[in-house]
Amino acid sequence: MKVAATKLRTWSRTIHRELSFFFSGMVLIYAVSGLYMNHRDTINPHYTVTLTERVVEGLPSQADFTRADVDALMAELEVGERYTKHYFPREHQLKVFLKGGSSLVANVATGEVVYESLKRRPLVSPMTTLHYNPGKWWTWFADAFAVALIVITLTGILMLKGKRGLWGRGGIELVAGILLPVLLLLLCQ
């Protein structure tokens, strides 16, 4: 019995170590993107949004506004994105759509202009996309990752013996780690 338990702990250590190293990148990706997703009401995980407000003199009236005037306005504001289309949703309010999601809104009567620039977050955006399961190929990898997390957890529980293991402090921490989320779920309903 003692020999079997020792072999089980040895195998648990080996499996735990190898799977942990292999999937540590995914753990970090899910952790970082998960932080952004948890706070997506205050931080856009896919884009940085920059607002630039200016007052521009001498804008033509709504009736006289042309595409060339939009190009001139974009040049004055040093807008780097390409034009998609423009229209007037309200009287005196020009809305310009730009490639990539950026936009420009101008009050042609007062000259007040707001340029909203969207730039894709280079690392966080692709990492966050993985949370939304971007395709069937990802489903297979994510399923393997989920099974590996279960195995890593179980082998971690079995690795230690004695007062730091499952029947000691480790067991108490395990129960506390299960009860805390369950209590939070019950309290949040």
Coordinates of N, CA, C and O in Angstrom, one line a residue:
M1 N 0.8 -1.2 0.0 CA 0.0 0.0 0.0 C 0.9 1.3 0.0 O 0.6 2.2 -0.7
K2 N 1.9 1.2 0.9 CA 2.8 2.4 0.9 C 3.6 2.6 -0.4 O 3.8 3.7 -0.8
V3 N 4.0 1.5 -1.0 CA 4.7 1.6 -2.3 C 3.8 2.1 -3.4 O 4.2 3.0 -4.1
A4 N 2.5 1.7 -3.4 CA 1.6 2.2 -4.4 C 1.4 3.7 -4.2 O 1.3 4.5 -5.2
A5 N 1.2 4.2 -2.9 CA 1.0 5.6 -2.7 C 2.3 6.4 -3.1 O 2.1 7.5 -3.6
T6 N 3.5 5.9 -2.8 CA 4.7 6.6 -3.2 C 4.8 6.7 -4.8 O 5.1 7.7 -5.3
K7 N 4.4 5.6 -5.5 CA 4.4 5.6 -6.9 C 3.4 6.6 -7.5 O 3.7 7.3 -8.4
L8 N 2.2 6.6 -6.8 CA 1.2 7.6 -7.3 C 1.7 9.0 -7.1 O 1.5 9.8 -8.0
R9 N 2.3 9.3 -6.0 CA 2.9 10.7 -5.7 C 4.0 11.0 -6.7 O 4.0 12.1 -7.3
T10 N 4.8 10.0 -7.0 CA 5.9 10.2 -8.0 C 5.3 10.5 -9.4 O 5.7 11.5 -10.1
W11 N 4.4 9.7 -9.8 CA 3.7 10.0 -11.1 C 3.0 11.3 -11.1 O 3.0 12.0 -12.1
S12 N 2.3 11.6 -10.0 CA 1.6 12.9 -9.9 C 2.5 14.0 -10.1 O 2.2 15.0 -10.8
R13 N 3.7 14.0 -9.4 CA 4.7 15.0 -9.6 C 5.1 15.2 -11.0 O 5.2 16.3 -11.5
T14 N 5.4 14.1 -11.7 CA 5.9 14.2 -13.1 C 4.8 14.7 -14.0 O 5.1 15.6 -14.8
I15 N 3.6 14.2 -13.9 CA 2.5 14.6 -14.8 C 2.2 16.1 -14.5 O 2.0 16.9 -15.4
H16 N 2.1 16.4 -13.2 CA 1.9 17.8 -12.8 C 2.9 18.8 -13.4 O 2.5 19.8 -14.0
R17 N 4.2 18.4 -13.2 CA 5.2 19.3 -13.7 C 5.2 19.5 -15.2 O 5.2 20.6 -15.8
E18 N 5.0 18.4 -16.0 CA 5.1 18.4 -17.4 C 3.9 19.2 -18.0 O 4.0 20.1 -18.9
L19 N 2.7 18.9 -17.5 CA 1.5 19.6 -18.0 C 1.5 21.1 -17.6 O 1.1 21.9 -18.3
S20 N 2.0 21.3 -16.4 CA 2.1 22.7 -15.9 C 3.0 23.6 -16.8 O 2.7 24.7 -17.2
F21 N 4.2 23.0 -17.2 CA 5.1 23.7 -18.1 C 4.5 23.9 -19.5 O 4.5 25.0 -20.0
F22 N 3.9 22.9 -20.0 CA 3.3 22.9 -21.3 C 2.2 23.9 -21.4 O 2.1 24.7 -22.4
F23 N 1.3 24.0 -20.4 CA 0.1 24.8 -20.5 C 0.3 26.2 -19.7 O -0.7 26.9 -19.6
S24 N 1.5 26.5 -19.2 CA 1.6 27.7 -18.4 C 1.4 28.9 -19.3 O 0.9 29.9 -18.8
G25 N 1.7 28.9 -20.6 CA 1.4 30.0 -21.5 C -0.1 30.3 -21.6 O -0.5 31.4 -21.5
M26 N -0.8 29.2 -21.7 CA -2.3 29.4 -21.8 C -2.9 29.9 -20.4 O -3.8 30.7 -20.4
V27 N -2.3 29.5 -19.3 CA -2.8 30.0 -18.0 C -2.5 31.5 -18.0 O -3.4 32.2 -17.6
L28 N -1.3 31.9 -18.4 CA -1.0 33.4 -18.4 C -1.9 34.1 -19.3 O -2.4 35.2 -19.0
I29 N -2.1 33.6 -20.5 CA -3.0 34.3 -21.5 C -4.4 34.4 -21.0 O -5.0 35.5 -21.0
Y30 N -5.0 33.4 -20.4 CA -6.3 33.4 -19.8 C -6.4 34.4 -18.6 O -7.4 35.1 -18.4
A31 N -5.3 34.4 -17.8 CA -5.3 35.2 -16.6 C -5.3 36.7 -17.0 O -6.1 37.5 -16.5
V32 N -4.4 37.1 -17.9 CA -4.3 38.5 -18.4 C -5.5 38.9 -19.1 O -6.1 40.0 -18.8
S33 N -6.0 38.2 -20.1 CA -7.2 38.6 -20.8 C -8.4 38.5 -19.9 O -9.3 39.3 -20.1
G34 N -8.4 37.6 -18.9 CA -9.5 37.5 -18.0 C -9.6 38.8 -17.1 O -10.7 39.3 -16.8
L35 N -8.5 39.4 -16.7 CA -8.5 40.6 -16.0 C -9.1 41.7 -16.8 O -10.0 42.5 -16.3
Y36 N -8.8 41.8 -18.1 CA -9.4 42.8 -19.0 C -10.9 42.6 -19.1 O -11.6 43.5 -19.1
M37 N -11.2 41.3 -19.3 CA -12.7 41.0 -19.5 C -13.5 41.3 -18.2 O -14.6 41.8 -18.3
N38 N -12.9 41.1 -17.1 CA -13.6 41.4 -15.8 C -13.9 42.9 -15.7 O -14.8 43.3 -15.0
H39 N -13.1 43.7 -16.3 CA -13.2 45.2 -16.2 C -13.6 45.8 -17.5 O -13.3 47.0 -17.7
R40 N -14.3 45.1 -18.4 CA -14.6 45.7 -19.7 C -15.6 46.8 -19.7 O -15.8 47.5 -20.6
D41 N -16.2 47.0 -18.5 CA -17.1 48.2 -18.4 C -16.3 49.5 -18.3 O -16.8 50.6 -18.6
T42 N -15.0 49.4 -17.9 CA -14.1 50.5 -17.8 C -12.9 50.5 -18.7 O -12.3 51.5 -19.0
I43 N -12.5 49.3 -19.1 CA -11.4 49.1 -20.1 C -11.8 48.3 -21.2 O -12.3 47.2 -21.1
N44 N -11.7 48.8 -22.4 CA -12.0 48.1 -23.6 C -10.9 47.1 -23.9 O -9.8 47.6 -24.2
P45 N -11.1 45.8 -23.9 CA -10.0 44.9 -24.0 C -9.5 44.8 -25.5 O -8.4 44.3 -25.7
H46 N -10.3 45.3 -26.4 CA -9.8 45.2 -27.8 C -9.2 46.5 -28.4 O -8.4 46.4 -29.2
Y47 N -9.7 47.6 -27.9 CA -9.2 48.9 -28.4 C -8.8 49.9 -27.3 O -9.4 49.9 -26.3
T48 N -7.9 50.8 -27.7 CA -7.7 52.0 -26.9 C -8.5 53.1 -27.6 O -8.5 53.2 -28.8
V49 N -9.2 53.8 -26.8 CA -10.0 54.9 -27.4 C -9.5 56.2 -26.9 O -9.2 56.5 -25.7
T50 N -9.2 57.1 -27.9 CA -8.6 58.4 -27.6 C -9.6 59.5 -28.2 O -9.9 59.4 -29.4
L51 N -10.0 60.4 -27.4 CA -10.9 61.5 -27.8 C -10.1 62.8 -28.0 O -9.3 63.1 -27.1
T52 N -10.2 63.4 -29.1 CA -9.6 64.7 -29.4 C -10.7 65.7 -29.7 O -11.4 65.5 -30.6
E53 N -10.7 66.8 -28.9 CA -11.7 67.8 -29.1 C -11.0 69.1 -29.6 O -10.0 69.5 -29.0
R54 N -11.6 69.7 -30.6 CA -11.0 71.0 -31.1 C -12.2 71.8 -31.7 O -13.3 71.4 -31.9
V55 N -11.9 73.1 -31.8 CA -12.8 74.0 -32.5 C -12.1 74.5 -33.8 O -11.0 74.9 -33.8
V56 N -12.8 74.2 -34.9 CA -12.3 74.5 -36.2 C -13.1 75.7 -36.8 O -14.3 75.7 -36.8
E57 N -12.4 76.7 -37.3 CA -13.0 77.9 -37.8 C -13.4 77.7 -39.3 O -12.7 77.0 -40.0
G58 N -14.4 78.3 -39.7 CA -14.8 78.4 -41.2 C -15.3 77.1 -41.8 O -15.1 76.9 -43.0
L59 N -16.0 76.3 -41.1 CA -16.6 75.1 -41.7 C -17.8 75.6 -42.6 O -18.6 76.5 -42.2
P60 N -18.0 75.0 -43.7 CA -19.1 75.3 -44.6 C -20.4 74.9 -43.9 O -20.4 74.1 -43.0
S61 N -21.5 75.5 -44.4 CA -22.8 75.1 -43.9 C -23.2 73.7 -44.3 O -22.5 73.1 -45.2
Q62 N -24.2 73.2 -43.6 CA -24.6 71.8 -43.9 C -24.9 71.6 -45.4 O -24.6 70.6 -46.0
A63 N -25.6 72.6 -46.0 CA -26.1 72.5 -47.3 C -24.9 72.5 -48.3 O -25.0 71.9 -49.4
D64 N -23.8 73.2 -48.0 CA -22.7 73.3 -48.9 C -21.6 72.3 -48.6 O -20.5 72.3 -49.3
F65 N -21.7 71.4 -47.6 CA -20.7 70.5 -47.2 C -20.4 69.4 -48.3 O -21.4 68.8 -48.7
T66 N -19.2 69.2 -48.7 CA -18.8 68.2 -49.7 C -17.8 67.3 -49.1 O -17.2 67.5 -48.1
R67 N -17.5 66.3 -49.9 CA -16.5 65.3 -49.6 C -15.1 66.0 -49.5 O -14.3 65.6 -48.6
A68 N -14.9 66.9 -50.3 CA -13.6 67.7 -50.3 C -13.5 68.4 -48.9 O -12.4 68.5 -48.4
D69 N -14.6 68.9 -48.4 CA -14.6 69.6 -47.1 C -14.3 68.6 -46.0 O -13.6 68.9 -45.0
V70 N -14.8 67.4 -46.1 CA -14.5 66.3 -45.1 C -13.0 66.0 -45.2 O -12.3 66.0 -44.1
D71 N -12.4 65.9 -46.4 CA -11.0 65.6 -46.5 C -10.1 66.8 -45.9 O -9.1 66.5 -45.2
A72 N -10.6 68.0 -46.1 CA -9.8 69.2 -45.6 C -9.9 69.2 -44.1 O -8.9 69.4 -43.4
L73 N -11.1 68.8 -43.5 CA -11.2 68.8 -42.1 C -10.3 67.7 -41.5 O -9.7 67.9 -40.5
M74 N -10.3 66.5 -42.1 CA -9.5 65.4 -41.7 C -8.0 65.8 -41.7 O -7.2 65.4 -40.8
A75 N -7.6 66.5 -42.8 CA -6.2 66.9 -42.9 C -5.8 67.9 -41.8 O -4.8 67.8 -41.2
E76 N -6.7 68.8 -41.5 CA -6.5 69.8 -40.4 C -6.3 69.2 -39.1 O -5.5 69.6 -38.3
L77 N -7.1 68.1 -38.8 CA -7.1 67.4 -37.6 C -6.0 66.3 -37.5 O -5.8 65.6 -36.5
E78 N -5.3 66.1 -38.7 CA -4.3 65.1 -38.8 C -4.8 63.7 -38.5 O -4.2 62.9 -37.8
V79 N -6.0 63.4 -39.1 CA -6.6 62.1 -39.0 C -5.9 61.2 -39.9 O -5.8 61.4 -41.1
G80 N -5.3 60.1 -39.4 CA -4.6 59.1 -40.2 C -5.4 58.0 -40.8 O -5.0 57.4 -41.8
E81 N -6.6 57.8 -40.3 CA -7.5 56.8 -40.9 C -8.1 57.2 -42.2 O -8.2 58.4 -42.5
R82 N -8.5 56.2 -43.0 CA -9.1 56.5 -44.3 C -10.6 56.7 -44.1 O -11.3 56.1 -43.3
Y83 N -11.1 57.6 -44.9 CA -12.6 57.9 -45.0 C -13.4 56.7 -45.5 O -13.0 56.0 -46.4
T84 N -14.6 56.5 -44.8 CA -15.5 55.5 -45.3 C -16.8 56.2 -45.9 O -17.1 56.0 -47.0
K85 N -17.4 57.0 -45.0 CA -18.6 57.8 -45.5 C -18.9 58.8 -44.5 O -18.4 58.8 -43.4
H86 N -19.8 59.8 -44.9 CA -20.2 60.8 -43.9 C -21.7 61.1 -44.2 O -22.2 60.8 -45.3
Y87 N -22.4 61.7 -43.2 CA -23.8 62.1 -43.3 C -24.1 63.0 -42.2 O -23.2 63.3 -41.3
F88 N -25.3 63.6 -42.2 CA -25.7 64.6 -41.2 C -26.9 63.9 -40.4 O -28.0 64.0 -40.9
P89 N -26.7 63.3 -39.3 CA -27.7 62.7 -38.5 C -28.7 63.7 -37.9 O -29.9 63.4 -37.7
R90 N -28.2 64.9 -37.7 CA -29.1 66.0 -37.1 C -28.7 67.3 -37.8 O -27.6 67.4 -38.4
E91 N -29.5 68.3 -37.6 CA -29.1 69.6 -38.2 C -27.8 70.1 -37.6 O -27.6 70.0 -36.4
H92 N -26.9 70.5 -38.5 CA -25.6 71.0 -38.2 C -24.6 70.0 -37.7 O -23.5 70.3 -37.4
Q93 N -25.0 68.7 -37.5 CA -24.1 67.7 -37.0 C -23.6 66.8 -38.1 O -24.4 66.0 -38.6
L94 N -22.3 66.9 -38.4 CA -21.7 66.0 -39.4 C -21.1 64.8 -38.7 O -20.4 64.9 -37.6
K95 N -21.3 63.6 -39.2 CA -20.7 62.4 -38.7 C -19.9 61.8 -39.8 O -20.4 61.5 -40.9
V96 N -18.6 61.5 -39.5 CA -17.7 60.9 -40.5 C -17.3 59.5 -40.0 O -16.7 59.5 -38.9
F97 N -17.5 58.5 -40.7 CA -17.0 57.2 -40.4 C -15.7 56.9 -41.0 O -15.5 57.2 -42.2
L98 N -14.8 56.3 -40.3 CA -13.4 56.0 -40.8 C -13.1 54.5 -40.7 O -13.7 53.8 -39.9
K99 N -12.2 54.1 -41.6 CA -11.8 52.7 -41.5 C -11.3 52.3 -40.2 O -10.6 53.1 -39.5
G100 N -11.6 51.1 -39.7 CA -11.1 50.6 -38.4 C -12.0 51.0 -37.2 O -11.7 50.7 -36.1
G101 N -13.1 51.7 -37.5 CA -14.0 52.1 -36.4 C -13.9 53.4 -35.8 O -14.7 53.9 -35.0
S102 N -12.9 54.2 -36.1 CA -12.8 55.6 -35.6 C -13.8 56.4 -36.3 O -14.4 56.1 -37.3
S103 N -14.1 57.6 -35.7 CA -15.1 58.5 -36.2 C -14.8 59.9 -35.9 O -14.0 60.2 -35.0
L104 N -15.5 60.8 -36.5 CA -15.3 62.2 -36.3 C -16.7 62.8 -36.3 O -17.5 62.5 -37.2
V105 N -17.0 63.7 -35.3 CA -18.3 64.3 -35.2 C -18.0 65.8 -35.2 O -17.3 66.3 -34.3
A106 N -18.7 66.6 -36.0 CA -18.5 68.0 -36.0 C -19.8 68.8 -36.1 O -20.7 68.4 -36.8
N107 N -19.9 69.8 -35.3 CA -21.0 70.8 -35.4 C -20.6 71.9 -36.3 O -19.7 72.7 -36.0
V108 N -21.1 71.9 -37.5 CA -20.7 72.8 -38.5 C -21.1 74.2 -38.2 O -20.5 75.2 -38.7
A109 N -22.1 74.4 -37.3 CA -22.5 75.8 -36.9 C -21.5 76.4 -35.9 O -21.1 77.6 -36.0
T110 N -21.0 75.6 -35.0 CA -20.1 76.1 -33.9 C -18.7 75.8 -34.2 O -17.8 76.4 -33.6
G111 N -18.4 74.8 -35.0 CA -17.0 74.4 -35.3 C -16.4 73.4 -34.3 O -15.3 73.1 -34.4
E112 N -17.2 73.0 -33.4 CA -16.8 72.0 -32.4 C -16.7 70.7 -33.0 O -17.6 70.2 -33.7
V113 N -15.5 70.0 -32.9 CA -15.2 68.8 -33.5 C -14.7 67.8 -32.5 O -13.8 68.1 -31.7
V114 N -15.2 66.6 -32.5 CA -14.7 65.5 -31.6 C -14.2 64.3 -32.5 O -15.0 63.8 -33.3
Y115 N -12.9 64.0 -32.4 CA -12.4 62.9 -33.2 C -12.1 61.7 -32.2 O -11.4 61.9 -31.2
E116 N -12.8 60.6 -32.4 CA -12.6 59.4 -31.6 C -11.8 58.4 -32.4 O -12.2 57.8 -33.4
S117 N -10.6 58.2 -31.9 CA -9.6 57.3 -32.5 C -9.6 55.9 -31.8 O -9.4 55.9 -30.6
L118 N -9.8 54.9 -32.6 CA -9.7 53.5 -32.0 C -8.5 52.8 -32.6 O -8.2 52.8 -33.8
K119 N -7.7 52.3 -31.6 CA -6.5 51.5 -32.0 C -6.6 50.2 -31.4 O -6.8 50.1 -30.2
R120 N -6.4 49.1 -32.1 CA -6.4 47.8 -31.6 C -5.3 47.6 -30.6 O -4.1 47.9 -30.9
R121 N -5.6 46.9 -29.5 CA -4.5 46.6 -28.5 C -3.8 45.4 -29.1 O -4.3 44.4 -29.4
P122 N -2.4 45.6 -29.2 CA -1.7 44.6 -29.9 C -1.6 43.2 -29.3 O -1.7 42.2 -30.0
L123 N -1.5 43.0 -28.0 CA -1.5 41.7 -27.4 C -2.8 41.3 -26.8 O -3.2 40.1 -26.9
V124 N -3.4 42.2 -26.0 CA -4.5 41.9 -25.2 C -5.7 41.5 -26.1 O -6.5 40.6 -25.8
S125 N -5.9 42.2 -27.2 CA -7.1 41.9 -28.1 C -7.1 40.5 -28.6 O -8.1 39.8 -28.5
P126 N -6.0 40.0 -29.2 CA -6.0 38.6 -29.6 C -6.2 37.6 -28.5 O -6.8 36.6 -28.6
M127 N -5.5 37.9 -27.3 CA -5.7 37.0 -26.2 C -7.1 37.0 -25.7 O -7.7 35.9 -25.4
T128 N -7.8 38.1 -25.7 CA -9.2 38.2 -25.3 C -10.1 37.4 -26.3 O -11.1 36.8 -25.8
T129 N -9.8 37.5 -27.5 CA -10.5 36.7 -28.5 C -10.6 35.3 -28.2 O -11.6 34.6 -28.5
L130 N -9.5 34.7 -27.6 CA -9.5 33.3 -27.3 C -10.6 32.9 -26.3 O -11.1 31.8 -26.3
H131 N -11.0 33.9 -25.5 CA -12.1 33.6 -24.5 C -13.5 33.4 -25.2 O -14.4 32.8 -24.7
Y132 N -13.6 34.0 -26.4 CA -14.8 33.9 -27.2 C -14.9 32.7 -28.1 O -15.7 32.6 -29.0
N133 N -13.9 31.8 -28.0 CA -13.8 30.6 -28.9 C -13.9 30.9 -30.4 O -15.0 30.8 -31.0
P134 N -12.8 31.4 -31.0 CA -12.8 31.9 -32.3 C -13.0 30.8 -33.4 O -13.2 31.2 -34.6
G135 N -13.1 29.5 -33.1 CA -13.3 28.5 -34.1 C -13.3 27.1 -33.6 O -12.9 26.9 -32.5
K136 N -13.6 26.2 -34.5 CA -13.7 24.8 -34.1 C -12.3 24.3 -33.7 O -12.1 23.5 -32.7
W137 N -11.2 24.7 -34.4 CA -9.9 24.3 -34.0 C -9.6 24.7 -32.6 O -8.9 24.0 -31.9
W138 N -10.1 25.9 -32.2 CA -9.8 26.3 -30.8 C -10.6 25.5 -29.8 O -10.1 25.3 -28.7
T139 N -11.8 25.1 -30.1 CA -12.5 24.2 -29.2 C -11.8 23.0 -28.8 O -11.7 22.6 -27.6
W140 N -11.1 22.4 -29.8 CA -10.3 21.2 -29.4 C -9.1 21.5 -28.5 O -8.9 20.8 -27.5
F141 N -8.4 22.6 -28.8 CA -7.3 23.0 -27.9 C -7.8 23.4 -26.5 O -7.3 23.0 -25.5
A142 N -8.9 24.2 -26.5 CA -9.5 24.6 -25.2 C -10.0 23.4 -24.4 O -9.9 23.4 -23.1
D143 N -10.6 22.4 -25.0 CA -11.0 21.2 -24.3 C -9.8 20.5 -23.7 O -9.9 20.0 -22.6
A144 N -8.7 20.4 -24.5 CA -7.5 19.7 -24.0 C -7.0 20.5 -22.8 O -6.5 19.9 -21.8
F145 N -7.0 21.8 -22.9 CA -6.5 22.7 -21.8 C -7.4 22.5 -20.6 O -6.8 22.3 -19.5
A146 N -8.7 22.4 -20.8 CA -9.6 22.2 -19.6 C -9.3 20.8 -18.9 O -9.2 20.7 -17.7
V147 N -9.1 19.8 -19.7 CA -8.8 18.4 -19.2 C -7.5 18.5 -18.5 O -7.3 17.9 -17.4
A148 N -6.5 19.2 -19.1 CA -5.2 19.3 -18.5 C -5.3 20.0 -17.1 O -4.6 19.7 -16.2
L149 N -6.1 21.1 -17.0 CA -6.3 21.8 -15.8 C -6.8 20.9 -14.7 O -6.4 20.9 -13.5
I150 N -7.8 20.0 -15.1 CA -8.3 19.0 -14.1 C -7.2 18.1 -13.7 O -7.1 17.8 -12.5
V151 N -6.4 17.6 -14.6 CA -5.3 16.6 -14.2 C -4.3 17.4 -13.4 O -3.8 16.8 -12.4
I152 N -3.9 18.6 -13.8 CA -3.0 19.4 -13.0 C -3.5 19.5 -11.5 O -2.7 19.4 -10.6
T153 N -4.8 19.8 -11.4 CA -5.4 20.0 -10.1 C -5.3 18.7 -9.3 O -4.9 18.7 -8.1
L154 N -5.8 17.7 -9.9 CA -5.8 16.4 -9.2 C -4.4 15.9 -8.8 O -4.2 15.4 -7.7
T155 N -3.5 16.0 -9.7 CA -2.1 15.6 -9.4 C -1.5 16.5 -8.3 O -0.7 16.0 -7.5
G156 N -1.8 17.8 -8.3 CA -1.3 18.7 -7.3 C -1.9 18.3 -5.9 O -1.2 18.4 -4.9
I157 N -3.1 17.9 -5.9 CA -3.7 17.5 -4.6 C -3.1 16.2 -4.1 O -2.9 16.1 -2.9
L158 N -2.7 15.3 -5.0 CA -2.1 14.0 -4.6 C -0.6 14.0 -4.3 O -0.1 13.1 -3.7
M159 N 0.1 15.1 -4.7 CA 1.5 15.1 -4.6 C 2.1 15.1 -3.1 O 3.0 14.4 -2.8
L160 N 1.5 15.9 -2.3 CA 2.0 16.0 -0.9 C 1.3 15.1 0.0 O 0.1 14.8 -0.1
K161 N 2.1 14.6 1.0 CA 1.5 13.8 2.0 C 1.7 14.5 3.4 O 2.4 15.5 3.5
G162 N 1.0 13.9 4.4 CA 1.2 14.4 5.7 C 0.4 15.7 6.0 O -0.6 15.9 5.4
K163 N 0.9 16.5 7.0 CA 0.1 17.6 7.4 C 0.0 18.7 6.4 O -0.8 19.6 6.5
R164 N 0.9 18.7 5.3 CA 0.7 19.7 4.3 C -0.1 19.2 3.1 O -0.4 19.9 2.2
G165 N -0.4 17.9 3.1 CA -1.2 17.3 2.0 C -2.7 17.3 2.2 O -3.2 18.1 2.9
L166 N -3.3 16.4 1.5 CA -4.8 16.4 1.4 C -5.4 16.2 2.7 O -6.5 16.7 3.0
W167 N -4.8 15.4 3.6 CA -5.4 15.1 4.9 C -4.9 16.1 6.0 O -5.2 15.9 7.2
G168 N -4.3 17.2 5.6 CA -3.8 18.2 6.5 C -4.3 19.6 6.1 O -5.4 19.8 5.6
R169 N -3.3 20.5 6.1 CA -3.6 21.9 5.7 C -4.1 22.0 4.3 O -4.9 22.8 3.9
G170 N -3.5 21.2 3.4 CA -3.9 21.2 2.0 C -5.4 20.9 1.8 O -6.1 21.5 1.0
G171 N -5.9 19.9 2.6 CA -7.3 19.6 2.5 C -8.2 20.7 3.0 O -9.3 21.0 2.4
I172 N -7.8 21.4 4.1 CA -8.5 22.6 4.6 C -8.6 23.7 3.5 O -9.6 24.3 3.2
E173 N -7.4 23.9 2.8 CA -7.4 24.9 1.8 C -8.2 24.5 0.6 O -8.9 25.3 0.0
L174 N -8.2 23.2 0.3 CA -9.1 22.7 -0.8 C -10.6 23.0 -0.5 O -11.3 23.5 -1.4
V175 N -11.0 22.6 0.7 CA -12.4 22.8 1.0 C -12.7 24.3 1.0 O -13.8 24.7 0.5
A176 N -11.9 25.1 1.6 CA -12.1 26.6 1.6 C -12.2 27.1 0.1 O -13.0 28.0 -0.2
G177 N -11.3 26.6 -0.7 CA -11.3 27.1 -2.1 C -12.5 26.7 -2.9 O -12.9 27.3 -3.9
I178 N -13.2 25.6 -2.4 CA -14.4 25.2 -3.1 C -15.6 25.9 -2.5 O -16.5 26.4 -3.2
L179 N -15.6 26.1 -1.1 CA -16.7 26.8 -0.5 C -16.8 28.3 -0.8 O -17.9 28.8 -1.0
L180 N -15.7 29.0 -1.0 CA -15.7 30.4 -1.2 C -16.5 30.7 -2.5 O -17.4 31.5 -2.5
P181 N -16.2 30.1 -3.7 CA -17.0 30.4 -4.9 C -18.4 30.0 -4.7 O -19.3 30.7 -5.2
V182 N -18.7 28.9 -4.1 CA -20.1 28.4 -3.9 C -20.9 29.5 -3.1 O -22.0 29.9 -3.4
L183 N -20.3 30.0 -2.0 CA -20.9 31.0 -1.2 C -21.1 32.3 -2.0 O -22.2 32.9 -1.9
L184 N -20.1 32.7 -2.7 CA -20.3 33.9 -3.5 C -21.4 33.7 -4.6 O -22.2 34.7 -4.8
L185 N -21.5 32.5 -5.2 CA -22.6 32.3 -6.1 C -24.0 32.4 -5.4 O -24.9 32.9 -6.0
L186 N -24.1 31.8 -4.2 CA -25.3 31.8 -3.5 C -25.7 33.2 -3.1 O -26.9 33.6 -3.1
L187 N -24.7 34.0 -2.7 CA -25.0 35.4 -2.2 C -25.3 36.3 -3.4 O -26.0 37.3 -3.2
C188 N -24.8 36.1 -4.6 CA -25.0 36.9 -5.7 C -26.2 36.7 -6.5 O -26.5 37.3 -7.5
Q189 N -27.0 35.7 -6.1 CA -28.2 35.3 -6.9 C -29.4 36.2 -6.4 O -29.6 36.6 -5.4

